[in-house]
PDB file of C-alpha atoms in Angstrom:
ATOM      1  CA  UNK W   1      23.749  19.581  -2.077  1.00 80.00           C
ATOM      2  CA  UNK W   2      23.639  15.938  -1.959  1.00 93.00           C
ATOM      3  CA  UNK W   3      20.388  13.958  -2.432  1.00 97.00           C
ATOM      4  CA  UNK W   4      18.563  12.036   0.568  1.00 97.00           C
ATOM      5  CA  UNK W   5      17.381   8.789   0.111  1.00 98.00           C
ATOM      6  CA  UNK W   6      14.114   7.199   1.245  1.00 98.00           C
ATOM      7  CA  UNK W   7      12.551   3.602   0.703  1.00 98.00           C
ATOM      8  CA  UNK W   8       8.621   3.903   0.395  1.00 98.00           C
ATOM      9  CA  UNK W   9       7.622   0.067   1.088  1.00 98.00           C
ATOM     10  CA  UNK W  10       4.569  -1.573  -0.225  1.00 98.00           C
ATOM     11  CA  UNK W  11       1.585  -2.284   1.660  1.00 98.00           C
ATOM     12  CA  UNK W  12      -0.523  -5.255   2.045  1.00 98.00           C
ATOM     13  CA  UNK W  13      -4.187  -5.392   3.070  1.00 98.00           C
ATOM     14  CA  UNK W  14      -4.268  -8.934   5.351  1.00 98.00           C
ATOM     15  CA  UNK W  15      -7.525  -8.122   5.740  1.00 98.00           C
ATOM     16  CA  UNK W  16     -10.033  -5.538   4.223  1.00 97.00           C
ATOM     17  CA  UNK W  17     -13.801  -4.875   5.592  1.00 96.00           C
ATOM     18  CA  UNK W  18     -16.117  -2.163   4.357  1.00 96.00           C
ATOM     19  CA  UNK W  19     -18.805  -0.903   7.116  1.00 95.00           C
ATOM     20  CA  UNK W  20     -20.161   1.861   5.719  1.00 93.00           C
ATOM     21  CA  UNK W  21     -19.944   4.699   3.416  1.00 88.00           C
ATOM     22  CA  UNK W  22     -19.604   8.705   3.937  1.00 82.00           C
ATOM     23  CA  UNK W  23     -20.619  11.208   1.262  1.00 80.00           C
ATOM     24  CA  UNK W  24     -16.936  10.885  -0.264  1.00 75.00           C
ATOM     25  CA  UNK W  25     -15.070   7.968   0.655  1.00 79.00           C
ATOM     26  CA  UNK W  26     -16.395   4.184   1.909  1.00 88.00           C
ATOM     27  CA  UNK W  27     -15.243   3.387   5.301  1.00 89.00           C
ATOM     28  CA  UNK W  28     -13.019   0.586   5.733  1.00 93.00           C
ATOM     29  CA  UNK W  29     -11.323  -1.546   8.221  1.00 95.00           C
ATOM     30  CA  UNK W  30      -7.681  -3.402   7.526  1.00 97.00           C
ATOM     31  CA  UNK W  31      -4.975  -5.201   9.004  1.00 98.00           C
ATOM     32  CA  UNK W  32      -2.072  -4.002   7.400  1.00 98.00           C
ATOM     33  CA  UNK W  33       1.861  -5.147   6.752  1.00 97.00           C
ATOM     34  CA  UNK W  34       4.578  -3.719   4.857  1.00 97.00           C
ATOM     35  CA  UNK W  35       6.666  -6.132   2.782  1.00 97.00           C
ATOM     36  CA  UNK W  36      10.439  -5.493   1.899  1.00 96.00           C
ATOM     37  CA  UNK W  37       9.715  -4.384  -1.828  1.00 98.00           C
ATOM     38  CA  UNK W  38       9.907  -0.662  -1.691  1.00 98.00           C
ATOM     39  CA  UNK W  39      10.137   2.409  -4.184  1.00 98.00           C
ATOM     40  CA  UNK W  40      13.426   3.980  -3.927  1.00 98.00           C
ATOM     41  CA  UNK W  41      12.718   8.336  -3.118  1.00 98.00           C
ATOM     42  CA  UNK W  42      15.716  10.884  -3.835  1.00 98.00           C
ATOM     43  CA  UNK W  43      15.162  14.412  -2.410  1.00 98.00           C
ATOM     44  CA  UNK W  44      16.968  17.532  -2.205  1.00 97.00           C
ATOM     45  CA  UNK W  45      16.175  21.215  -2.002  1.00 96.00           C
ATOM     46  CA  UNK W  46      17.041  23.503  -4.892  1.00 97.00           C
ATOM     47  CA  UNK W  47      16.641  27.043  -5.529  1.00 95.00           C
ATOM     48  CA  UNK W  48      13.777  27.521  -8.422  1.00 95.00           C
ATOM     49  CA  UNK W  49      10.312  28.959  -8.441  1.00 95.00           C
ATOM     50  CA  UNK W  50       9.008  24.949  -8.488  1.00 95.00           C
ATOM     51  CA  UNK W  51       9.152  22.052  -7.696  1.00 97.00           C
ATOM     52  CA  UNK W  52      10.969  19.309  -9.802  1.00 97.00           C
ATOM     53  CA  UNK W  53       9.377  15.394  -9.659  1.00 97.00           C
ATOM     54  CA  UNK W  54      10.017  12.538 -11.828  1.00 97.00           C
ATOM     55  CA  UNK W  55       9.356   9.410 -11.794  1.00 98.00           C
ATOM     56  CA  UNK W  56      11.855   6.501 -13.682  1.00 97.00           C
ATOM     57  CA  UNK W  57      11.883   2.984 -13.287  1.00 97.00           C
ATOM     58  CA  UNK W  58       9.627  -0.195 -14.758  1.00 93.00           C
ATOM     59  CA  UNK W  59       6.397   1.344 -13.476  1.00 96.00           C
ATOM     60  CA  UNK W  60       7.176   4.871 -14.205  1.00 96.00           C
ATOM     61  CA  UNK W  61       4.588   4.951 -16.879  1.00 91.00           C
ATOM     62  CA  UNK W  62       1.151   6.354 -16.974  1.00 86.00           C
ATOM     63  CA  UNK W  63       1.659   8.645 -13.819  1.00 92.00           C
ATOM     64  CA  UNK W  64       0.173  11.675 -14.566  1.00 89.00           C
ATOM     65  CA  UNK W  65       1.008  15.309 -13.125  1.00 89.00           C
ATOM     66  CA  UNK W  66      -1.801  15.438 -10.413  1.00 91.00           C
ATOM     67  CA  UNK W  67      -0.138  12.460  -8.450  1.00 96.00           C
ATOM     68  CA  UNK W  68       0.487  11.904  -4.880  1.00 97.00           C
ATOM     69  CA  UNK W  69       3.343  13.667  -4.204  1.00 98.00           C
ATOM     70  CA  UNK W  70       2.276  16.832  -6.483  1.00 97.00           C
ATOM     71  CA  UNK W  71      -0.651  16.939  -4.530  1.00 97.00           C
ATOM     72  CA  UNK W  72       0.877  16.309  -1.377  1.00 98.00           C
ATOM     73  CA  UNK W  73       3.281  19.325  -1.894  1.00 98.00           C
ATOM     74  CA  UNK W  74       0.058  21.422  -2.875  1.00 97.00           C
ATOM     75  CA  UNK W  75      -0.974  20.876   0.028  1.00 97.00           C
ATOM     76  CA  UNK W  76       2.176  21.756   2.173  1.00 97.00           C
ATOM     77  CA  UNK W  77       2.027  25.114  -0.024  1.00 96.00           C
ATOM     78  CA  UNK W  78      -1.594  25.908   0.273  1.00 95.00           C
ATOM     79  CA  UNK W  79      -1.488  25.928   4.530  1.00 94.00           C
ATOM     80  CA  UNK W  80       2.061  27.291   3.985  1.00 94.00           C
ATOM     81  CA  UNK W  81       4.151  24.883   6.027  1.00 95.00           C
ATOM     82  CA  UNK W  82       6.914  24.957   3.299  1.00 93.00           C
ATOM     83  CA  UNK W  83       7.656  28.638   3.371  1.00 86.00           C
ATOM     84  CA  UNK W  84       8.674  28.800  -0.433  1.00 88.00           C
ATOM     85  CA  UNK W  85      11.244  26.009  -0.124  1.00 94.00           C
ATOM     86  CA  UNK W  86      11.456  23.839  -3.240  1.00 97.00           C
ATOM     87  CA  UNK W  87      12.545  20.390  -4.247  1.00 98.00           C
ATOM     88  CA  UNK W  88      14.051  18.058  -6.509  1.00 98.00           C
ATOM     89  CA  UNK W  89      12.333  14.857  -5.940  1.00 98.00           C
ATOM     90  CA  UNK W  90      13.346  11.350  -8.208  1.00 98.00           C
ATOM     91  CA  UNK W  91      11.038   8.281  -7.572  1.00 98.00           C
ATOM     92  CA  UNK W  92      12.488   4.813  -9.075  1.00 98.00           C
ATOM     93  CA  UNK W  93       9.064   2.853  -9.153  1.00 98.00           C
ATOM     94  CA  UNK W  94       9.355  -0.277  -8.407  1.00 98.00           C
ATOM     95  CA  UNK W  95       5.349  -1.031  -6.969  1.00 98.00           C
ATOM     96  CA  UNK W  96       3.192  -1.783  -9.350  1.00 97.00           C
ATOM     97  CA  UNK W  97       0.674   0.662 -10.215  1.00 94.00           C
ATOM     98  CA  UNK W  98      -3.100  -0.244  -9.909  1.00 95.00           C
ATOM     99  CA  UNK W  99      -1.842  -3.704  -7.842  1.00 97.00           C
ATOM    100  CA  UNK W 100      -3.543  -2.672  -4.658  1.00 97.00           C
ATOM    101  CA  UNK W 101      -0.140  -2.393  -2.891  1.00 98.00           C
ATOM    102  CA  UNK W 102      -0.654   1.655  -2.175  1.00 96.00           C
ATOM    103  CA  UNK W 103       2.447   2.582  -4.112  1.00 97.00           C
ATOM    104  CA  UNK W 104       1.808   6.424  -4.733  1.00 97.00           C
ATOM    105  CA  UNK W 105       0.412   6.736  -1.179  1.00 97.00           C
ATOM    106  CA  UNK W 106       3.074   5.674   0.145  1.00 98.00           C
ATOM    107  CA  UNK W 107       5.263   7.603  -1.804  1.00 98.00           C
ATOM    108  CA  UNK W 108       3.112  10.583  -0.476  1.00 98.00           C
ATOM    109  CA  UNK W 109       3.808   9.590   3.266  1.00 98.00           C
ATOM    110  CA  UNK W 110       7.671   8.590   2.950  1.00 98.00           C
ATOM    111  CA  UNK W 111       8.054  12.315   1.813  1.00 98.00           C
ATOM    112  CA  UNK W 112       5.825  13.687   4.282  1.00 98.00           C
ATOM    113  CA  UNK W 113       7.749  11.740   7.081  1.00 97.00           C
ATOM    114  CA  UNK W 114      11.145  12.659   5.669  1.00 98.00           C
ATOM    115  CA  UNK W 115       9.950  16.528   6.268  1.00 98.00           C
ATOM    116  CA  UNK W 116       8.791  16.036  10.125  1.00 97.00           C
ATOM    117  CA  UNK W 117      11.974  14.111  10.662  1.00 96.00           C
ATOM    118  CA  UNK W 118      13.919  16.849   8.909  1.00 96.00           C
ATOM    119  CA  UNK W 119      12.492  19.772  10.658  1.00 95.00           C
ATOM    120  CA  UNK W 120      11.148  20.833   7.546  1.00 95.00           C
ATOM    121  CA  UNK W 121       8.062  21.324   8.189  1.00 96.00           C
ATOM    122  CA  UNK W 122       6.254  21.618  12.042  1.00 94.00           C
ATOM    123  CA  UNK W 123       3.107  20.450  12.413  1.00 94.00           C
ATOM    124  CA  UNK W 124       1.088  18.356  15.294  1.00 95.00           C
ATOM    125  CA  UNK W 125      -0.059  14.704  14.737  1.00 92.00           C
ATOM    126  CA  UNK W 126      -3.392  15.869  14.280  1.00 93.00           C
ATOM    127  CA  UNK W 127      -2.756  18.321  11.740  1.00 95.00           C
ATOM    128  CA  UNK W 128      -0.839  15.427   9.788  1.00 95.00           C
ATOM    129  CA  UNK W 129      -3.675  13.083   9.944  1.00 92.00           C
ATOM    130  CA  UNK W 130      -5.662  15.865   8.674  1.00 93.00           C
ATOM    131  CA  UNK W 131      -3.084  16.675   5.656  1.00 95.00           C
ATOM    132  CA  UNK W 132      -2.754  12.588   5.116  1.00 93.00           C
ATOM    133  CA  UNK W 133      -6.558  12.084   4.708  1.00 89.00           C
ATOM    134  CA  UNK W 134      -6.358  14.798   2.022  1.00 92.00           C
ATOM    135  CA  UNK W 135      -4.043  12.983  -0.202  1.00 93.00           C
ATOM    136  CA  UNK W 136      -5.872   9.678   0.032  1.00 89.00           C
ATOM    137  CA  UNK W 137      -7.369   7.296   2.552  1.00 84.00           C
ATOM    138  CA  UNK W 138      -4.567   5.051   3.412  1.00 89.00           C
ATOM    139  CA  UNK W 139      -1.814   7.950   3.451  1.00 94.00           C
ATOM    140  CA  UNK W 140      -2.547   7.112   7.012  1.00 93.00           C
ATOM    141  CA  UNK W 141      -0.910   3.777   7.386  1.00 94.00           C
ATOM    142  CA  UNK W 142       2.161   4.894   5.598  1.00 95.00           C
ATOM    143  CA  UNK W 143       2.615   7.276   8.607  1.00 94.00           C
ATOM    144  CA  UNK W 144       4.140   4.173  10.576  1.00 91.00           C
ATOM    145  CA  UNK W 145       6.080   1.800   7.772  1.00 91.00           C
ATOM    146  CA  UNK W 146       4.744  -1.332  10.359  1.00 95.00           C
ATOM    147  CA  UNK W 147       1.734  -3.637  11.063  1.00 97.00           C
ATOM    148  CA  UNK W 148      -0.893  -1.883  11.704  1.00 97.00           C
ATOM    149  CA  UNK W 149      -4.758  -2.630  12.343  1.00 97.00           C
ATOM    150  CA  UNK W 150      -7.283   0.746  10.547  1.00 95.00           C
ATOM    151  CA  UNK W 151     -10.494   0.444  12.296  1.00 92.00           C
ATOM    152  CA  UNK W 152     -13.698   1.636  11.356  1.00 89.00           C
ATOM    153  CA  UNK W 153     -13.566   4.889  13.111  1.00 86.00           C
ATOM    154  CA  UNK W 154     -10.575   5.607  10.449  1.00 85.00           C
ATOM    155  CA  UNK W 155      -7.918   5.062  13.802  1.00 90.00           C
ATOM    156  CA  UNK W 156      -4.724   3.491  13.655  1.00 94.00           C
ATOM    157  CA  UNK W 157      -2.612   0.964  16.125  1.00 96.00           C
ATOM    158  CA  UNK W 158       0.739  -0.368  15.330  1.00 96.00           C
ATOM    159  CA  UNK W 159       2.597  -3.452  16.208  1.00 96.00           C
ATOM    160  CA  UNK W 160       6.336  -4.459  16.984  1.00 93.00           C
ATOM    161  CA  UNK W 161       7.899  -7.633  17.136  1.00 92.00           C
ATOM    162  CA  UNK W 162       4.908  -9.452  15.008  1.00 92.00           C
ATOM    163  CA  UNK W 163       6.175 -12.896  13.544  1.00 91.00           C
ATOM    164  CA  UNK W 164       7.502 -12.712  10.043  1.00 93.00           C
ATOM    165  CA  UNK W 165       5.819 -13.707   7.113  1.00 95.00           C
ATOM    166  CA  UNK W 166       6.775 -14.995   3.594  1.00 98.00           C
ATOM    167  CA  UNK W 167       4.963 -13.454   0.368  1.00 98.00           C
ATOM    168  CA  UNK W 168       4.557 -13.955  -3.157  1.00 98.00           C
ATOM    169  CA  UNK W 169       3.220 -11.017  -4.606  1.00 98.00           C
ATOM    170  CA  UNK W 170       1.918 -11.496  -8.051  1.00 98.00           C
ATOM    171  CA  UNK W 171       0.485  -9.160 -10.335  1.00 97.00           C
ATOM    172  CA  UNK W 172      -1.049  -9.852 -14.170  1.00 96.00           C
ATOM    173  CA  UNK W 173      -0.527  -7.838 -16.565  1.00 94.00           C
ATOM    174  CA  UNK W 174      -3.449  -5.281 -15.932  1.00 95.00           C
ATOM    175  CA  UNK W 175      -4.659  -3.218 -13.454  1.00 96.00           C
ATOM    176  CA  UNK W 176      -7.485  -2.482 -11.263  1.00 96.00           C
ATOM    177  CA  UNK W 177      -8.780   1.071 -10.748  1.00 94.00           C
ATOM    178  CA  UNK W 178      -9.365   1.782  -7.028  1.00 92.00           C
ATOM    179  CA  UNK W 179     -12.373   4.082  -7.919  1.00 91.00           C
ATOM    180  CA  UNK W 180     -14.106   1.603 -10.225  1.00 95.00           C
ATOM    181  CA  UNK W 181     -14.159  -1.256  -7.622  1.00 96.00           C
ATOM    182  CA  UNK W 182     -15.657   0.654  -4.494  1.00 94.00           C
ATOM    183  CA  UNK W 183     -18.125   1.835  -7.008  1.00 93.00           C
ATOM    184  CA  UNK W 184     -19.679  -1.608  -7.236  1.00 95.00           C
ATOM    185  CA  UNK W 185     -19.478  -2.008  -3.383  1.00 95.00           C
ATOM    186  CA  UNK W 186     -23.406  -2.734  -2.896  1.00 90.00           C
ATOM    187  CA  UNK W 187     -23.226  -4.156   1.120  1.00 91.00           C
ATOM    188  CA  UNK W 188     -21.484  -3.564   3.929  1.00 95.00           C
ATOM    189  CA  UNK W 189     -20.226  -5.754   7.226  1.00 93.00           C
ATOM    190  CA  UNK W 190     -19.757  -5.103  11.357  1.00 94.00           C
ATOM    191  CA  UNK W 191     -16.985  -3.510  12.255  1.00 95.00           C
ATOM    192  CA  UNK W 192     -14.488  -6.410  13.229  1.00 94.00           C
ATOM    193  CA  UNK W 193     -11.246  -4.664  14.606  1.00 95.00           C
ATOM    194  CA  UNK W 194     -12.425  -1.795  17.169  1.00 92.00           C
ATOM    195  CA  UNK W 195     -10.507  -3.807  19.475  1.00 95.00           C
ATOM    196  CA  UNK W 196      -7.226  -4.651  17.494  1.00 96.00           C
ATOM    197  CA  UNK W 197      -4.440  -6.786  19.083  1.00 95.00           C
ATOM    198  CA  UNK W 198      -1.520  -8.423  18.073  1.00 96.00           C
ATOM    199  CA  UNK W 199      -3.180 -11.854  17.988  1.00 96.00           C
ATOM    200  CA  UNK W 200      -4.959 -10.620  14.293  1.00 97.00           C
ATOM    201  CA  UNK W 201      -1.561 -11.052  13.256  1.00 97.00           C
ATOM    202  CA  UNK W 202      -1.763 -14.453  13.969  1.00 96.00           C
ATOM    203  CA  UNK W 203      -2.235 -17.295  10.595  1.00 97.00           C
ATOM    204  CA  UNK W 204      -4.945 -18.723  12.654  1.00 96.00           C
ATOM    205  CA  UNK W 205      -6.955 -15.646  12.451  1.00 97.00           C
ATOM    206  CA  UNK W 206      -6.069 -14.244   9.294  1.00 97.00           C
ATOM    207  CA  UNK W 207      -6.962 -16.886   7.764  1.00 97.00           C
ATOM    208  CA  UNK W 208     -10.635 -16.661   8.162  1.00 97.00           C
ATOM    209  CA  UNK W 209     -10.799 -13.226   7.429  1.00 97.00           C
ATOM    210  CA  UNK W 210     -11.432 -11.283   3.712  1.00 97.00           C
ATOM    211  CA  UNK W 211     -11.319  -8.909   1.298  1.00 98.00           C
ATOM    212  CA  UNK W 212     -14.241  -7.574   0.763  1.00 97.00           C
ATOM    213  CA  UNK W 213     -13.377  -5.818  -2.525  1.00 98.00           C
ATOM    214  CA  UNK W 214     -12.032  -9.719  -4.133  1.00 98.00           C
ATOM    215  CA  UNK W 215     -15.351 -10.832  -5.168  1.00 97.00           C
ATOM    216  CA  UNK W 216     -16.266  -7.198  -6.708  1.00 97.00           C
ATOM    217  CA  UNK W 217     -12.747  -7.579  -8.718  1.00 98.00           C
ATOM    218  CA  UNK W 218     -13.123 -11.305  -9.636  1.00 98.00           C
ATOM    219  CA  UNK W 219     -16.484 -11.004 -11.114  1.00 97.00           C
ATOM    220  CA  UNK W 220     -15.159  -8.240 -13.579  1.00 97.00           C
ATOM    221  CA  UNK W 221     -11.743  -9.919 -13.986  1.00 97.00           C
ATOM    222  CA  UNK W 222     -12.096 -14.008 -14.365  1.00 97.00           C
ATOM    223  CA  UNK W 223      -8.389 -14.258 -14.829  1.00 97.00           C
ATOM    224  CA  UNK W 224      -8.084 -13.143 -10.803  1.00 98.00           C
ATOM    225  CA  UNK W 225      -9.960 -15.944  -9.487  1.00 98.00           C
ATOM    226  CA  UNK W 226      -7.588 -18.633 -11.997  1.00 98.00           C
ATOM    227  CA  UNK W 227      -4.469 -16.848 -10.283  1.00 98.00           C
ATOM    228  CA  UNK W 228      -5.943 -17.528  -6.939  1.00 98.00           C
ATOM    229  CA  UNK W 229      -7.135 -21.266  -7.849  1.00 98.00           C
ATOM    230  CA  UNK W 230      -3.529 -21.777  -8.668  1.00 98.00           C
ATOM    231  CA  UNK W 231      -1.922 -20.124  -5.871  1.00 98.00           C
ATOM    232  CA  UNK W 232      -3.463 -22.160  -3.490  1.00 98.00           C
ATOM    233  CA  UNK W 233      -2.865 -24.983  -4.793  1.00 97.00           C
ATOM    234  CA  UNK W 234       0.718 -24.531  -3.977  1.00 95.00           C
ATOM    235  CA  UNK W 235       2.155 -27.093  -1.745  1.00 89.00           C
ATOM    236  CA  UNK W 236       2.901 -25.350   2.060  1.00 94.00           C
ATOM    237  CA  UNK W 237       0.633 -22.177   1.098  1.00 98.00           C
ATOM    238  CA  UNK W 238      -1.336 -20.701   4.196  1.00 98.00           C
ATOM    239  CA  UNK W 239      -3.570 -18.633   2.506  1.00 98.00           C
ATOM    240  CA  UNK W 240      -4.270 -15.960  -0.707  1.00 98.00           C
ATOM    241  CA  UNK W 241      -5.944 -13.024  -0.481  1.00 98.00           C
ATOM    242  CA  UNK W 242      -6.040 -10.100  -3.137  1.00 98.00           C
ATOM    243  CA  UNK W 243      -4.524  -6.699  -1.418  1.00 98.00           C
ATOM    244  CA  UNK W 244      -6.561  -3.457  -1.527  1.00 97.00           C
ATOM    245  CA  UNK W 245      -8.720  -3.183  -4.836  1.00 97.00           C
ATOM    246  CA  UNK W 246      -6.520  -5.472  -6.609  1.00 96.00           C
ATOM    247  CA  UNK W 247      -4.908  -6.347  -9.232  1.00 98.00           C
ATOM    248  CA  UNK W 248      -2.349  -8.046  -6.987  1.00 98.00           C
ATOM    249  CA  UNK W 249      -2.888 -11.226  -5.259  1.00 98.00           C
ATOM    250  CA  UNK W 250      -0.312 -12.549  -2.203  1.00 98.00           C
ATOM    251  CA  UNK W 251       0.169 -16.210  -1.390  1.00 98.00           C
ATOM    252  CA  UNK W 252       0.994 -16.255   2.185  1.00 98.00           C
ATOM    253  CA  UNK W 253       3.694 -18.260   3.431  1.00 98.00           C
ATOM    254  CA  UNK W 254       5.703 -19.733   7.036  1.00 96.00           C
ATOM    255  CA  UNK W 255       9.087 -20.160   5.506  1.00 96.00           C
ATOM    256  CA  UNK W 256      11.331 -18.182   3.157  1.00 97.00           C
ATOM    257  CA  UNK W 257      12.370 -21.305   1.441  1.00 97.00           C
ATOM    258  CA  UNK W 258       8.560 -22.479   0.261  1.00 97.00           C
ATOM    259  CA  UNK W 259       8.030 -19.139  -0.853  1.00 98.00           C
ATOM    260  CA  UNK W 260      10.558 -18.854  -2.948  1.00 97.00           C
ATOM    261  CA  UNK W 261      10.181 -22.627  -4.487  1.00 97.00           C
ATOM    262  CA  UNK W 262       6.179 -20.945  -4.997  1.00 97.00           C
ATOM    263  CA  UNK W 263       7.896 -18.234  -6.673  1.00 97.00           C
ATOM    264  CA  UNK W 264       9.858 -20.895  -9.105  1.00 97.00           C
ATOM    265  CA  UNK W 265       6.257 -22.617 -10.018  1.00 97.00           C
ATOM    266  CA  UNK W 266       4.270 -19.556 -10.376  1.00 97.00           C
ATOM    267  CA  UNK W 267       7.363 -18.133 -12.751  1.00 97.00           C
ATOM    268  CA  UNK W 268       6.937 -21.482 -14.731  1.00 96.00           C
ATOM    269  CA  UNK W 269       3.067 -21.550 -15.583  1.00 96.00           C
ATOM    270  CA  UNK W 270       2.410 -17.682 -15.927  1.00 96.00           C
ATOM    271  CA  UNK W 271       5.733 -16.229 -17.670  1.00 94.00           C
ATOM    272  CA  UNK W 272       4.780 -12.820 -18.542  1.00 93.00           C
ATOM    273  CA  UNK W 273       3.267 -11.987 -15.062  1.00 96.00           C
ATOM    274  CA  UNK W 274       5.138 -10.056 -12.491  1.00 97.00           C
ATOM    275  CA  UNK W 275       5.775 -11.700  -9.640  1.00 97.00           C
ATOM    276  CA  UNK W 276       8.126 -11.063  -6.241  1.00 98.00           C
ATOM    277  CA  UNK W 277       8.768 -13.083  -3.205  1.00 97.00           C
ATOM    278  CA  UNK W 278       8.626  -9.961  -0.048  1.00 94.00           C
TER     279      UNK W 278
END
């Protein structure tokens, strides 16, 4: 049997608010795109007793066994929606781990799309949502590979047609662990997007917007706020904003052209970063 092929695209947080907290999780708010830089997913059923995952690429390393997918499938197993099927699954990373761009839970809701489409598993929305939250919080967006606005009440609207935008994605060479930011989250904000339209979308307005998490991450990592300093001072640059928890920071851009002559000057000053116009 041949092998399927999925692309698991990167997410970017536009726009990230905290407004609260629950026992387990910290509630959050975010406007949402996907960029064109994307994991590449080959799956295929096989006959074994288990499942077979692995992961190859540049960012391939330092993903342990309880990852997305593994845990994604435990799931599927555990409220027996898979009924015993089993499957050969090959990830080619190519999202940086611990950037903030939602790599693995993406990976975890490309596969769990590719199953509805397929018939492989039936299920109603709301038991997806249900089996998406379990994996992680923003499993969620990946539902829907388009712009989408998360409001506080952990709800999701997408958006067609929005204008295009240009971005450098840059990442140094560390990371920033998801768990260890939100646990210095001391304050929280209003609720900003229980009424999200297609106008958020807009430079205007994401422009005076944040990430709530950037300060949290720049005060622990110095080197972030130099990257940003830089970034903006980029000739024809809207705007920089770090995405999710970090450690990846995206100039924003109108045109493909002065992203890709950012790309150039970033590549110049900072040669043994990582670094992607999307």
């Amino acid at each position: 049997m041949p092998y399927n092929k999925i692309k698991s695209y990167a997410k970017l947080n536009l726009a990230l608010n905290i407004t609260g907290k629950t026992p387990s999780l910290h509630k959050i708010e975010s406007i949402v795109m996907f960029v064109s830089l994307h994991d590449n997913i080959l799956i295929k059923r096989i006959k074994s007793s288990k499942h077979n995952i692995l992961f190859t690429g540049k960012f391939s390393q330092n993903i342990g066994k309880n990852n997305s997918i593994t845990k994604l499938l435990e799931i599927l197993e555990k409220k027996k929606f898979l009924k015993n099927e089993k499957f050969n699954i090959k990830i080619n990373k190519r999202i940086p781990n611990k950037a903030g761009l939602g790599g693995g839970s993406m990976n975890a809701a490309s596969i769990l799309k590719y199953f509805v489409r397929k018939k492989i598993i039936k299920i109603t929305k709301k038991k997806l949502i249900q089996i998406s939250k379990l994996i992680s919080s923003d499993v969620i967006l990946g539902l829907n590979s388009t712009n989408s606005i998360l409001n506080s009440e952990n709800k999701v609207k997408c958006f067609t047609n929005c204008k295009k935008i240009y971005t450098l994605i840059v990442k140094p060479n560390f990371g920033c662990s998801t768990k260890e930011i939100y646990s210095k989250v001391k304050k929280f904000n209003q609720p900003k997007f229980n009424q999200p339209n297609k106008s958020m979308f807009r430079f205007d307005y994401l422009k005076k917007m944040n990430n709530d998490l950037e300060q949290i991450a720049f005060s622990k990592y110095s080197k972030l706020k130099t990257i940003k300093l830089y970034l903006q001072s980029l000739s024809s640059v809207v705007f920089v904003r770090m995405t999710g928890s970090g450690s990846a920071l995206v100039a924003y851009f109108k045109s493909k052209e002065r992203c890709n002559n950012a790309k150039k000057k970033f590549n110049k000053k900072y040669k043994n970063y990582w670094c992607i116009a999307s």
